[in-house]
Every structure is written in structure tokens, then in C-alpha cells.
Short mmCIF file of C-alpha atoms and ligand atoms in Angstrom, two decimals:
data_model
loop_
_atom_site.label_atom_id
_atom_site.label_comp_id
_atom_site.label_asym_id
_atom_site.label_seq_id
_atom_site.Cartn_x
_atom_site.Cartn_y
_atom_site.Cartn_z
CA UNK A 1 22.20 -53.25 -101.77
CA UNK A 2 18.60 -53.06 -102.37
CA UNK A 3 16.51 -49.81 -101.40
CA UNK A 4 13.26 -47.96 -101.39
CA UNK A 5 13.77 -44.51 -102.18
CA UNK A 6 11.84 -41.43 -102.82
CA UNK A 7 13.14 -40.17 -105.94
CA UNK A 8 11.18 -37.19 -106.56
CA UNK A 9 8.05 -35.22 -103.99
CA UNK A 10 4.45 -36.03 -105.43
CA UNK A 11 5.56 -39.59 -106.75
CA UNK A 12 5.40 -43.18 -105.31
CA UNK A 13 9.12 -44.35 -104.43
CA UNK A 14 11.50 -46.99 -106.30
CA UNK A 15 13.39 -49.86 -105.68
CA UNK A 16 16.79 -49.17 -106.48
CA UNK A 17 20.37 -50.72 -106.13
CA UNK A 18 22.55 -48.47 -103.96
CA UNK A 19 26.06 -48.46 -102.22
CA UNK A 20 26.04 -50.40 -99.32
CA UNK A 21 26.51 -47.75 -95.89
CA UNK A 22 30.04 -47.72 -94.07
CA UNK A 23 29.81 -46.58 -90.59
CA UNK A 24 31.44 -43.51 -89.69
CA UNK A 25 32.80 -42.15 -86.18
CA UNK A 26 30.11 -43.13 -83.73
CA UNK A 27 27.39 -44.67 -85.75
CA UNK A 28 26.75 -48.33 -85.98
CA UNK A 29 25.70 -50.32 -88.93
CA UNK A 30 22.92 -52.62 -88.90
CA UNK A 31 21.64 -55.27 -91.55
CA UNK A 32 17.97 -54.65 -91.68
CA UNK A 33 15.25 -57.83 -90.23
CA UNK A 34 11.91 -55.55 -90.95
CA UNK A 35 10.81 -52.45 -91.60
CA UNK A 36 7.56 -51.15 -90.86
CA UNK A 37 5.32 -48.70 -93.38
CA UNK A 38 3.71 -45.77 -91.38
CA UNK A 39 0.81 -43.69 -93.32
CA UNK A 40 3.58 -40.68 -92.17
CA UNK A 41 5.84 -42.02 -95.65
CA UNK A 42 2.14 -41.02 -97.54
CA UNK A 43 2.57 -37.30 -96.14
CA UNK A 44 6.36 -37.46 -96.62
CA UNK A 45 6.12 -38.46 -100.20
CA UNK A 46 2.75 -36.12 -100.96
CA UNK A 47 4.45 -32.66 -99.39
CA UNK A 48 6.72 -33.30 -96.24
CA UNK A 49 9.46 -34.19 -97.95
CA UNK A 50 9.63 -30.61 -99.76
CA UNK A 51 7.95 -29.11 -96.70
CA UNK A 52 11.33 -30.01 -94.75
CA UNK A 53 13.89 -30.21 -97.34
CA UNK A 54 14.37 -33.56 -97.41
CA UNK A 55 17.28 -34.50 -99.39
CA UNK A 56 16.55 -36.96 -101.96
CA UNK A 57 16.94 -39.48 -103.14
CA UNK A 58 16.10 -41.10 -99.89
CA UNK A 59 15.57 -44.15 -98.47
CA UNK A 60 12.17 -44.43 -97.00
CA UNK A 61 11.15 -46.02 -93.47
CA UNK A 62 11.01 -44.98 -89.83
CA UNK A 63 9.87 -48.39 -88.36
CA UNK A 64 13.23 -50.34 -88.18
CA UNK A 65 14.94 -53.97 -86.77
CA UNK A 66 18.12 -55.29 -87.29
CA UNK A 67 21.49 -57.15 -86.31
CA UNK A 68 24.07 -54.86 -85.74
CA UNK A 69 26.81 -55.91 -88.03
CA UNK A 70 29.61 -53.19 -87.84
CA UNK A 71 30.21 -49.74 -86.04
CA UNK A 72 32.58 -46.87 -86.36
CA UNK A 73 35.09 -45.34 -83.82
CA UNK A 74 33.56 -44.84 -80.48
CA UNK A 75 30.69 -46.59 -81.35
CA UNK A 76 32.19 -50.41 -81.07
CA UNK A 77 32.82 -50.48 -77.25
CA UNK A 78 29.35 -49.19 -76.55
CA UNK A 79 27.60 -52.14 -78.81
CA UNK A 80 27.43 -56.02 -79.16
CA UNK A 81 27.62 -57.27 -82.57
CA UNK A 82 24.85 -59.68 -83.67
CA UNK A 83 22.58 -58.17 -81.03
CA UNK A 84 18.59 -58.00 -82.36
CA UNK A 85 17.80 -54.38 -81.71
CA UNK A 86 15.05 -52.03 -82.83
CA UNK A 87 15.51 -48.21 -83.70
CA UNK A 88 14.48 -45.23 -81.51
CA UNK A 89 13.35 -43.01 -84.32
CA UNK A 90 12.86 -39.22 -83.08
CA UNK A 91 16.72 -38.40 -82.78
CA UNK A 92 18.05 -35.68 -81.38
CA UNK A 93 21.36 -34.00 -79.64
CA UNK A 94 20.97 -35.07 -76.20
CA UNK A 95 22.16 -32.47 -74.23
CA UNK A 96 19.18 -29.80 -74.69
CA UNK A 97 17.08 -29.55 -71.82
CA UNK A 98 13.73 -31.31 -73.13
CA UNK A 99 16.64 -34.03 -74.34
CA UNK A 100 17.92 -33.84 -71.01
CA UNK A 101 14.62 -34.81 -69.53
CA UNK A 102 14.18 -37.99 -71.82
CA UNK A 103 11.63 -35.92 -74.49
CA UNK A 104 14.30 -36.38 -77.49
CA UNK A 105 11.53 -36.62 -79.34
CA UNK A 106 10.99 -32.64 -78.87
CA UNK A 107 14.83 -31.85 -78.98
CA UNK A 108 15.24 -28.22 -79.15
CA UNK A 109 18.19 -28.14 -81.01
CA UNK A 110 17.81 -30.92 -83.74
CA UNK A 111 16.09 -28.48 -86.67
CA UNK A 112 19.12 -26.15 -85.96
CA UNK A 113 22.05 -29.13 -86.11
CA UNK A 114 19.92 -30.47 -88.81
CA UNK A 115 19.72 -34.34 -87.00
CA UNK A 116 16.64 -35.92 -89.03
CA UNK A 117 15.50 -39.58 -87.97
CA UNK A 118 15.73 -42.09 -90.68
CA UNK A 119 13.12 -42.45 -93.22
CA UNK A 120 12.59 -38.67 -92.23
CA UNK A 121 15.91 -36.80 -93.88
CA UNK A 122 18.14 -39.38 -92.83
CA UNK A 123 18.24 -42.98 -95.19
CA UNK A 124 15.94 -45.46 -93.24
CA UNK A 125 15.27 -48.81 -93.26
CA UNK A 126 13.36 -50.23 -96.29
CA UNK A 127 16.58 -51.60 -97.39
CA UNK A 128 19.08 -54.22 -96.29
CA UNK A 129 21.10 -52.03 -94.40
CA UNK A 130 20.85 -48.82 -92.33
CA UNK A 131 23.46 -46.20 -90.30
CA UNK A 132 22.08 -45.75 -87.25
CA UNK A 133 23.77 -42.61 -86.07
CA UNK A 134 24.37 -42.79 -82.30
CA UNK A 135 24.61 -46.58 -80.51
CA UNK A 136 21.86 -45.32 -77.95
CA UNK A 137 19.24 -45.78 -80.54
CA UNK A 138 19.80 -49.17 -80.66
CA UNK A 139 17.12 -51.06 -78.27
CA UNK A 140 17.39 -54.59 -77.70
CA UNK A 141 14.20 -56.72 -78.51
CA UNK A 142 15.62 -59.99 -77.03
CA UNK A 143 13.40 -62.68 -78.47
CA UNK A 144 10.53 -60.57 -79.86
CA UNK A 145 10.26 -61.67 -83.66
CA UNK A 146 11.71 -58.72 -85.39
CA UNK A 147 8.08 -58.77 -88.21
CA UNK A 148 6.05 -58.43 -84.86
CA UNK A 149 8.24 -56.32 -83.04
CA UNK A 150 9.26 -53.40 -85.96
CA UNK A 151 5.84 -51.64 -85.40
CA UNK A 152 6.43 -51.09 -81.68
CA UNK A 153 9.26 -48.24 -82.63
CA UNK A 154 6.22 -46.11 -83.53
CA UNK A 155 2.90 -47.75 -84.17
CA UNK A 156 2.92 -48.31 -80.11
CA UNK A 157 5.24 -45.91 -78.69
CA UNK A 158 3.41 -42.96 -80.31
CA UNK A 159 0.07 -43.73 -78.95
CA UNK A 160 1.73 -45.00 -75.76
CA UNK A 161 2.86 -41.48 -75.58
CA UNK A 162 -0.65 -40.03 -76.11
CA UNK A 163 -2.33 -42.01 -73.40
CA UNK A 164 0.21 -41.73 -70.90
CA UNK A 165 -0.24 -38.10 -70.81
CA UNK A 166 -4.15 -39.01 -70.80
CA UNK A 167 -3.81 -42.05 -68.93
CA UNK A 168 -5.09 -40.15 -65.13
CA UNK A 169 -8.46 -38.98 -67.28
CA UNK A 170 -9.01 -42.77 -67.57
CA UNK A 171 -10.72 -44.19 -65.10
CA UNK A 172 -13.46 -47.38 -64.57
CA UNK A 173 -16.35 -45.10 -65.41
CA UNK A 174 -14.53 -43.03 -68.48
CA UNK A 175 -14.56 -43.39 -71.97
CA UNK A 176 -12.15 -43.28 -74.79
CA UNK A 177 -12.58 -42.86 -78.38
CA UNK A 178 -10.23 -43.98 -80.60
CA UNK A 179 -10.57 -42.60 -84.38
CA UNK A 180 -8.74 -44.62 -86.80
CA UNK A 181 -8.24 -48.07 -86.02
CA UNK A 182 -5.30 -48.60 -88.27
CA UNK A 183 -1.46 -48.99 -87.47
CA UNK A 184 -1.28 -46.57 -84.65
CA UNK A 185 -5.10 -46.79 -83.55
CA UNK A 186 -5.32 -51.07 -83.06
CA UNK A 187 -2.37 -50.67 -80.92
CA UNK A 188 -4.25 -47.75 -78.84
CA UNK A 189 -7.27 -50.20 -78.40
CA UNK A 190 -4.93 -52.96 -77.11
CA UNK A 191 -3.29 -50.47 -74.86
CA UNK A 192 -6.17 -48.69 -73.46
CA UNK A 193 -7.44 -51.73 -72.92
CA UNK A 194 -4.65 -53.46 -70.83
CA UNK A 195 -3.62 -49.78 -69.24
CA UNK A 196 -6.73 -48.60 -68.04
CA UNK A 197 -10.31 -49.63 -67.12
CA UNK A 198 -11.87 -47.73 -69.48
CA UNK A 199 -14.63 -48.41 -71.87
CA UNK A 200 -13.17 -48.06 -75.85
CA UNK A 201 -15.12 -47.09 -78.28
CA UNK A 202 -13.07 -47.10 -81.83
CA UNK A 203 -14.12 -45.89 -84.97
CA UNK A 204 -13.06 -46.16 -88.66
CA UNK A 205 -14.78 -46.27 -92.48
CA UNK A 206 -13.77 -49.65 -93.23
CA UNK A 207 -15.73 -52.56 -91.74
CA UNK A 208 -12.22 -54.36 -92.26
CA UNK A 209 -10.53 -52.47 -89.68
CA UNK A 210 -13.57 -52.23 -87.22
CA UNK A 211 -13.66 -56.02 -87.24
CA UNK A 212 -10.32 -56.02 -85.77
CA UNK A 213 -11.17 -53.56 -83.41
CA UNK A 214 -13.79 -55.64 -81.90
CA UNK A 215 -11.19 -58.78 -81.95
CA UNK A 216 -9.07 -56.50 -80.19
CA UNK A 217 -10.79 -55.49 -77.31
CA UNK A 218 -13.05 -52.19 -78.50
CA UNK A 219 -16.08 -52.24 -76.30
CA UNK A 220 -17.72 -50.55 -79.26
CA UNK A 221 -16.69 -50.21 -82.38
CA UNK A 222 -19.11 -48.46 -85.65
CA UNK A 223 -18.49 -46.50 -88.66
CA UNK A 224 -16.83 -43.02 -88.52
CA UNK A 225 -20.22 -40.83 -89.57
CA UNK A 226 -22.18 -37.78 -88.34
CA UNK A 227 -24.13 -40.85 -86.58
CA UNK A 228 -21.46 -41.57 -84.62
CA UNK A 229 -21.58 -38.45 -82.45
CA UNK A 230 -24.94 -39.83 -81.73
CA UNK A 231 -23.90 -42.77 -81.04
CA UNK A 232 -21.08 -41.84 -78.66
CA UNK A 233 -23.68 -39.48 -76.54
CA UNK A 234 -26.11 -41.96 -76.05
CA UNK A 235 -22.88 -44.09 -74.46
CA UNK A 236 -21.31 -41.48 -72.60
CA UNK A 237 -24.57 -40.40 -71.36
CA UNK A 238 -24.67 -37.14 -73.40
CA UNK A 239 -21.73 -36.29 -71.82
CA UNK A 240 -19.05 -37.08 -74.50
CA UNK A 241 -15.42 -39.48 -73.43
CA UNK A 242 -12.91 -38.00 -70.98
CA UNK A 243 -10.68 -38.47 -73.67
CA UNK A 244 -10.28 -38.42 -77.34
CA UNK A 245 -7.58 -40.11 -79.95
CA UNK A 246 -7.78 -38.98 -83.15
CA UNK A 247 -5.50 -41.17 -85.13
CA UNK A 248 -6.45 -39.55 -88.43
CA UNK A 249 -6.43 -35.76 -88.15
CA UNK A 250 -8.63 -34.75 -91.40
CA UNK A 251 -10.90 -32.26 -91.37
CA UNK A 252 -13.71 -34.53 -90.86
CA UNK A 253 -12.69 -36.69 -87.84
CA UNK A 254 -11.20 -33.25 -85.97
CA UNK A 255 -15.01 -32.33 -86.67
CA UNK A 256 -16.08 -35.65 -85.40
CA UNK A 257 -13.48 -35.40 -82.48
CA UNK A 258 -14.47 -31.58 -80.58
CA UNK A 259 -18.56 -32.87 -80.87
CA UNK A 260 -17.39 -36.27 -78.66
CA UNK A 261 -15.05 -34.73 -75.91
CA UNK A 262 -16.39 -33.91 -72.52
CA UNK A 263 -15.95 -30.76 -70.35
CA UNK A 264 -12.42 -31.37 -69.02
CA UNK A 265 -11.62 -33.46 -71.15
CA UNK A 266 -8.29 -34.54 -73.74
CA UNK A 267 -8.41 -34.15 -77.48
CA UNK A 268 -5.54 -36.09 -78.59
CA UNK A 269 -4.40 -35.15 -81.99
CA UNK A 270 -2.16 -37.43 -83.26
CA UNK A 271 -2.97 -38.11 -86.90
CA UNK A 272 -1.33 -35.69 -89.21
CA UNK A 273 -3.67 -35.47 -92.03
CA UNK A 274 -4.21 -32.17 -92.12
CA UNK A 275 -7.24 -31.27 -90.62
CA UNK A 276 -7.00 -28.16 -88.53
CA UNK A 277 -9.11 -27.39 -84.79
CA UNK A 278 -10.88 -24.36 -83.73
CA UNK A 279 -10.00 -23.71 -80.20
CA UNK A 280 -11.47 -21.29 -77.71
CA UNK A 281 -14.22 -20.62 -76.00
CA UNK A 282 -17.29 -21.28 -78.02
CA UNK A 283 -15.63 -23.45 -80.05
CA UNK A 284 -13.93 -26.47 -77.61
CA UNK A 285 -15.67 -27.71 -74.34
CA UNK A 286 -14.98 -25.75 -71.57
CA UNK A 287 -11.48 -26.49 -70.20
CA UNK A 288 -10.56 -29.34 -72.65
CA UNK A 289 -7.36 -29.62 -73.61
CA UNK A 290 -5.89 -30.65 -77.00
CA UNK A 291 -2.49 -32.37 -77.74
CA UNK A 292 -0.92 -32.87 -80.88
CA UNK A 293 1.82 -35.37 -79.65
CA UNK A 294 4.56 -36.64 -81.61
CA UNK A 295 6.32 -40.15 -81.56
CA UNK A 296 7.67 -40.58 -77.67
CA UNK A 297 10.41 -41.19 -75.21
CA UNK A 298 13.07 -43.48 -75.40
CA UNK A 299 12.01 -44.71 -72.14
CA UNK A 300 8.26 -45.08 -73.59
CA UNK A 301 10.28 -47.74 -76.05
CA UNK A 302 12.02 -49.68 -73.52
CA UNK A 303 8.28 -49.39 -72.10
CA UNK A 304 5.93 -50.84 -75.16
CA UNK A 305 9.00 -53.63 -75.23
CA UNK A 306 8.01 -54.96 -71.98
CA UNK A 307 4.81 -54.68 -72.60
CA UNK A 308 4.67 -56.60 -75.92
CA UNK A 309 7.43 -59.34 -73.91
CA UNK A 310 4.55 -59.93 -71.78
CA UNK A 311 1.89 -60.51 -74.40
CA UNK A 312 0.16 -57.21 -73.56
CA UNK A 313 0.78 -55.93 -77.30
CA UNK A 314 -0.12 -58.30 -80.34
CA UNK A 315 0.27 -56.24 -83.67
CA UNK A 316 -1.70 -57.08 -86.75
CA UNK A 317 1.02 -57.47 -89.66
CA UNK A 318 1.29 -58.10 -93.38
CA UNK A 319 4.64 -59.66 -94.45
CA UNK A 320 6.31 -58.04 -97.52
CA UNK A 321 9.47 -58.90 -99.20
CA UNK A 322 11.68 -55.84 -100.38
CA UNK A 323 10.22 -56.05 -103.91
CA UNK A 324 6.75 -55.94 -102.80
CA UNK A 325 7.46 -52.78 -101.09
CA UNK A 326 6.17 -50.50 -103.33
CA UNK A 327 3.33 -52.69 -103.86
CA UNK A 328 2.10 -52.53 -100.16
CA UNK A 329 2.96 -48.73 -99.95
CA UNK A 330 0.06 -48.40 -102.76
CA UNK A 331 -1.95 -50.18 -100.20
CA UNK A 332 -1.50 -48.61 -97.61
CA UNK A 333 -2.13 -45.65 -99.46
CA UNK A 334 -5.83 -47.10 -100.96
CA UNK A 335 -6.40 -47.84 -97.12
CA UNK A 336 -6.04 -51.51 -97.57
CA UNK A 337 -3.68 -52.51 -95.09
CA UNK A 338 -5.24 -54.11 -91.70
CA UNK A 339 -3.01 -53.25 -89.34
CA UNK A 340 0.44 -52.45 -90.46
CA UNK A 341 2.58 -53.61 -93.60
CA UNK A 342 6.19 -55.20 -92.51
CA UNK A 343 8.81 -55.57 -95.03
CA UNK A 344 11.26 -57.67 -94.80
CA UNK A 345 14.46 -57.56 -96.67
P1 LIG B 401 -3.12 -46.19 -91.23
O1 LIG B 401 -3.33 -45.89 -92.66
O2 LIG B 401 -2.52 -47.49 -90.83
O3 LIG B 401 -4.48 -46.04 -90.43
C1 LIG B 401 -5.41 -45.01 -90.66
C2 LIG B 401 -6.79 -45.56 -90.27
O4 LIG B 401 -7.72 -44.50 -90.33
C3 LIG B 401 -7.29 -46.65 -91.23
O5 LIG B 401 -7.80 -47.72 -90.47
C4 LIG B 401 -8.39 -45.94 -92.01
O6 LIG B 401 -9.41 -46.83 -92.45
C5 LIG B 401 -8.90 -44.97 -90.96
N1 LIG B 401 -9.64 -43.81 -91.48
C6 LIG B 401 -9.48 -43.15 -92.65
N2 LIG B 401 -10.39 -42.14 -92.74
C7 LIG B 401 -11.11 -42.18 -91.59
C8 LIG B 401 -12.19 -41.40 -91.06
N3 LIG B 401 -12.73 -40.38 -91.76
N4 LIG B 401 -12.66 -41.72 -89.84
C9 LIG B 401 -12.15 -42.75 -89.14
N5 LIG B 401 -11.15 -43.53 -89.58
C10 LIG B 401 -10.63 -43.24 -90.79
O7 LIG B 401 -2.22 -44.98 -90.64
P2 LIG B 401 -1.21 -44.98 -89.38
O8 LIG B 401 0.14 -45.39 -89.86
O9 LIG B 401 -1.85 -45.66 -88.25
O10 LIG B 401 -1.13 -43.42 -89.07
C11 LIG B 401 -2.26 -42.73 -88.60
C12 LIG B 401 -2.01 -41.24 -88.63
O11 LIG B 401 -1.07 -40.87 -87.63
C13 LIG B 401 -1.42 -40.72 -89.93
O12 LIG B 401 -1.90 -39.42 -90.18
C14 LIG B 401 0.06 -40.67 -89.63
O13 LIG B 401 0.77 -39.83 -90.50
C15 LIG B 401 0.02 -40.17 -88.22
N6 LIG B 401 1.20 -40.42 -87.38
C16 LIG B 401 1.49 -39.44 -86.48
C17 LIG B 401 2.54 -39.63 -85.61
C18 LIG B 401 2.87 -38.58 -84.60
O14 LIG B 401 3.93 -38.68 -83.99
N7 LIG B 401 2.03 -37.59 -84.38
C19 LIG B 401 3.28 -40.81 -85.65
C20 LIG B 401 2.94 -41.80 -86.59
C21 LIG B 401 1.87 -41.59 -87.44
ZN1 LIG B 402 5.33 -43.09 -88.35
#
């Protein structure tokens, strides 16, 4: 079969022909219907891949759909072949206690075991077909189209995740600020906008990308400048926004991000670009808190489903086959993709 792998840290990936997967006690095999591109497969192939010892080659891709088409011992009873399912990405053992309380996405146990989701140790899904190791990872989409549904398995549930541990700070005379409006951050707009009563203000460096805020919902939307700080006084009063996405995380939006947050208010974190915060007193409004959240719940998935079933999500996609892959992660890389890059095998 046909996959995108990371050959080597530092370089783009390649589209090679590899053995097709055979399930294996408990997993279940699925023949891929889309795979999403996440600006995390940038970081992975820049330094995270050597950061966590990645084993490579590797197939790329944490955003995944399919049929399920086969499945080991154990793993047969528990699914329904054919079924349209997306992939839970942030595996972990299931039995720790944050596992125990849904957050597998913080498993306590999974660096130790050495369970990696796919795309992220663990082959993914920019190919035709993927292992999915456990069958509860495997979340029906019903009739979502699986192009439009892919980026819900992380381009929604992580900021879903972020806001619902914001969500109370949200309220009809708040503010957020979204920074970034790109695969995570146009989903935040759409779901601040249908979850709360809040006023959104988003910002980005591409007029591209603002434009779709706007179409989206943003009550405000401008470039991503020193002027912005400005800007977002003079609508918050002086005060700053109750709450703060920062779907970026360089050192200039984190600078951007402390100057807009109010006393008492959230600093969301959730980009991974490096940037790093000085916290304390002096340095972060008085009681604010800051979050650096990653991905979600599995229950947060089953959540952003029924959300986009009822229209309340519409994701911005651009259809690639498997041998444009490559291709479109350049783009995404040069910042050209408007909202996020689907492939489909
Ligand atoms: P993306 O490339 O689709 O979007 C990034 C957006 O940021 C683009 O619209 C770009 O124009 C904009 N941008 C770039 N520089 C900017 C600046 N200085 N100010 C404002 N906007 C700027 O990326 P994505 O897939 O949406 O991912 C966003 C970030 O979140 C990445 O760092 C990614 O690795 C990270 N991420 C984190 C988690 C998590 O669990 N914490 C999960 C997924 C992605
Ligand atoms: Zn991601």
C-alpha cells in the first residue's frame, strides 16, 4: 500500500510503497477515507520526532477516518465491519486514574508502556490503511462525510477541550480572543460562537485566514500586530478578554497573549510553537490562569460529533489525493492552507 512516511528528522516526508498492516490480538484494521494534516506533523518532522524517539520510518497523520475492514482476536466481537468510524487519537492504558476519569489524553502510564497515538510513534493514517490498536478508538461518524468529518478528531476536539475548561469565564458581556485562525483556531470561532454568548475577536497575519474568520462568525477579526493589543483594549474597555486562545504559541503571540488577558482571567496555550510564558506576579495579571491543554476526552469526541451532526461545526477543507500529500504538507508549512488540508487515499 501507499504511505507518507517520515524517513529521516529535519526533512519533508515520502510517499512510499509499504506492506499492507495485519491486525494483531485486539486491534482492528481499517482502510483509510481521509486523513487530516495538523501543523503538529511540522513540529514532529522539525524536532519531535527525535525529541520523543519516534521510530522511523513512520507513517505520518493523527487526523484519521475509515471503514473497518478486519480485526484481530478479541477485537472482532467488539466491532462491526464496514462501519464509518473516526479515530480517538491521544491513546492510552485505560486503567490509570486520569484514564479512569475519561482524561486518556493525560494517561499516566502511556510514556512508561510506551502507547504512542498514530502519526505520533505509532503508523497513522496518510495511507490506505491503518492498525488502530484498541476497538474503543473507533467512533462512529454515521453519515458525516468522512473529508468533513476527519478534522473533528483534533482540529475541534482540542479546542473543544480548551473552552470547556474556559467555557464558565464566557459569558454575554466577555470576550475571547482567538490567535491563529487556522485548523484548530476557525473551529474555536465556530465553537465559541455557538457555545457561548461571547464576543470573538480572532486574529492572524494572513488576510486569507481573517476573511474566513469573519465568514465564520468572529465579531472582530484584524491582523496579529503590536496594534492589536490596542485594538483589543479599546474593545474590552481597557480591560483585556476573560479569556485567551492562543492557537500559535510563538514567542510573539504568547507576547501578544499576557498584554490582552484580564485580571482573572484564562490564557489558553494551545499552540505548540515554542514560545515560552513568564508567569508570576509582575509578569501575568493578577490571578490569571494559564493552560497548556492537549488534544481531549473521548467523550469531548463523541461531543464535537454531535455537534457537527447538527450543523453547529462546518470545517474549511482542501481535498488532496495521496500523491499530493507531500505537496499540501509544503503548504501547510508556507502557511497556505485555509483551514485544514484532507487527504484522501
Ligand atoms: P495551522 O497552520 O492550520 O494554523 C496556524 C494559524 O496561525 C494560521 O492561520 C497562521 O496564519 C496563523 N499564524 C501564524 N503566525 C501567527 C501570528 N504571529 N499571529 C497570529 N496568527 C498567526 O495550524 P493548526 O493545525 O491549527 O495548529 C495550530 C497550533 O496548535 C500548532 O502549533 C499545532 O502544533 C498546535 N496543536 C496543539 C495541539 C494540542 O493538543 N495542544 C493539538 C493540535 C495542534
Ligand atoms: Zn494535531
Amino acid at each position: 500500500m501507499r504511505a507518507i512516511q517520515l524517513l529521516e528528522p529535519g526533512k519533508f516526508p515520502e510517499l512510499r510503497d509499504v506492506p499492507e498492516p495485519k491486525p494483531g490480538p485486539g486491534q482492528v484494521l481499517i482502510k483509510i477515507t481521509a486523513a487530516g494534516l495538523c501543523h503538529s506533523d511540522i513540529a514532529v518532522m522539525e524536532h519531535y520526532a527525535v525529541e520523543n524517539n519516534y521510530p522511523l520510518p513512520m507513517t505520518l497523520g493523527h487526523e484519521c477516518c475509515g471503514v473497518i475492514v478486519d480485526a484481530g482476536e478479541g477485537a472482532k466481537p467488539l466491532v462491526t465491519m464496514g462501519e464509518n468510524v473516526m479515530i480517538y487519537g491521544p491513546w492510552g492504558c485505560g486503567r490509570c486514574e486520569e484514564c479512569a476519569e475519561g482524561y486518556e489524553n493525560y494517561c499516566l502510564n502511556a510514556v512508561r508502556m510506551n502507547i504512542t497515538p498514530p502519526g505520533l510513534g505509532h503508523d497513522g493514517g496518510c495511507a490506505e490503511y491503518m492498525l488502530v490498536d484498541r476497538a474503543r478508538y473507533c467512533v462512529p461518524i454515521g453519515d458525516l462525510d468522512p473529508v468533513a468529518a476527519v478534522p473533528l478528531t483534533d482540529a475541534a476536539l482540542t479546542p473543544y477541550h480548551a473552552l470547556m475548561h474556559s467555557r464558565e469565564k464566557l459569558d454575554a458581556n466577555s470576550n475571547a480572543v482567538v490567535i491563529g485562525v487556522g485548523g484548530l483556531g476557525h473551529v474555536a470561532v465556530q465553537l465559541i460562537k455557538h457555545l457561548t454568548p461571547a464576543t470573538v475577536i480572532a486574529l492572524d497575519v494572513s488576510e486569507k485566514h481573517l476573511q474566513l474568520a469573519r465568514e465564520i462568525g468572529a465579531d472582530y477579526a484584524f491582523k496579529s500586530n503590536d496594534e492589536a493589543v490596542k485594538s483589543v483594549q479599546d474593545i474590552t474597555k481597557g480591560l483585556g478578554a476573560e479569556v485567551v486562545f492562543d492557537f500559535v504559541g510563538i514567542q510573539k503571540t504568547i507576547d501578544l497573549g499576557v498584554k490582552m488577558t484580564k485580571v482573572r482571567g484564562d490564557w489558553n496555550i494551545v499552540g505548540i510553537g515554542g514560545g515560552a510564558a513568564k508567569v508570576g506576579f509582575g509578569n501575568t495579571p493578577f490571578e490569571c490562569s494559564v493552560f497548556s491543554p492537549y488534544w481531549g476526552t473521548r467523550r469531548d469526541l463523541y461531543d464535537v460529533v454531535s455537534l457537527a451532526q447538527r450543523g453547529m461545526i462546518k470545517i474549511h477543507t482542501e481535498k488532496y489525493s495521496l500523491d499530493d500529500g507531500v505537496e499540501a504538507y509544503h503548504r501547510l508549512h508556507e502557511g497556505k492552507v485555509v483551514g485544514r488540508a484532507v487527504l484522501v487515499p
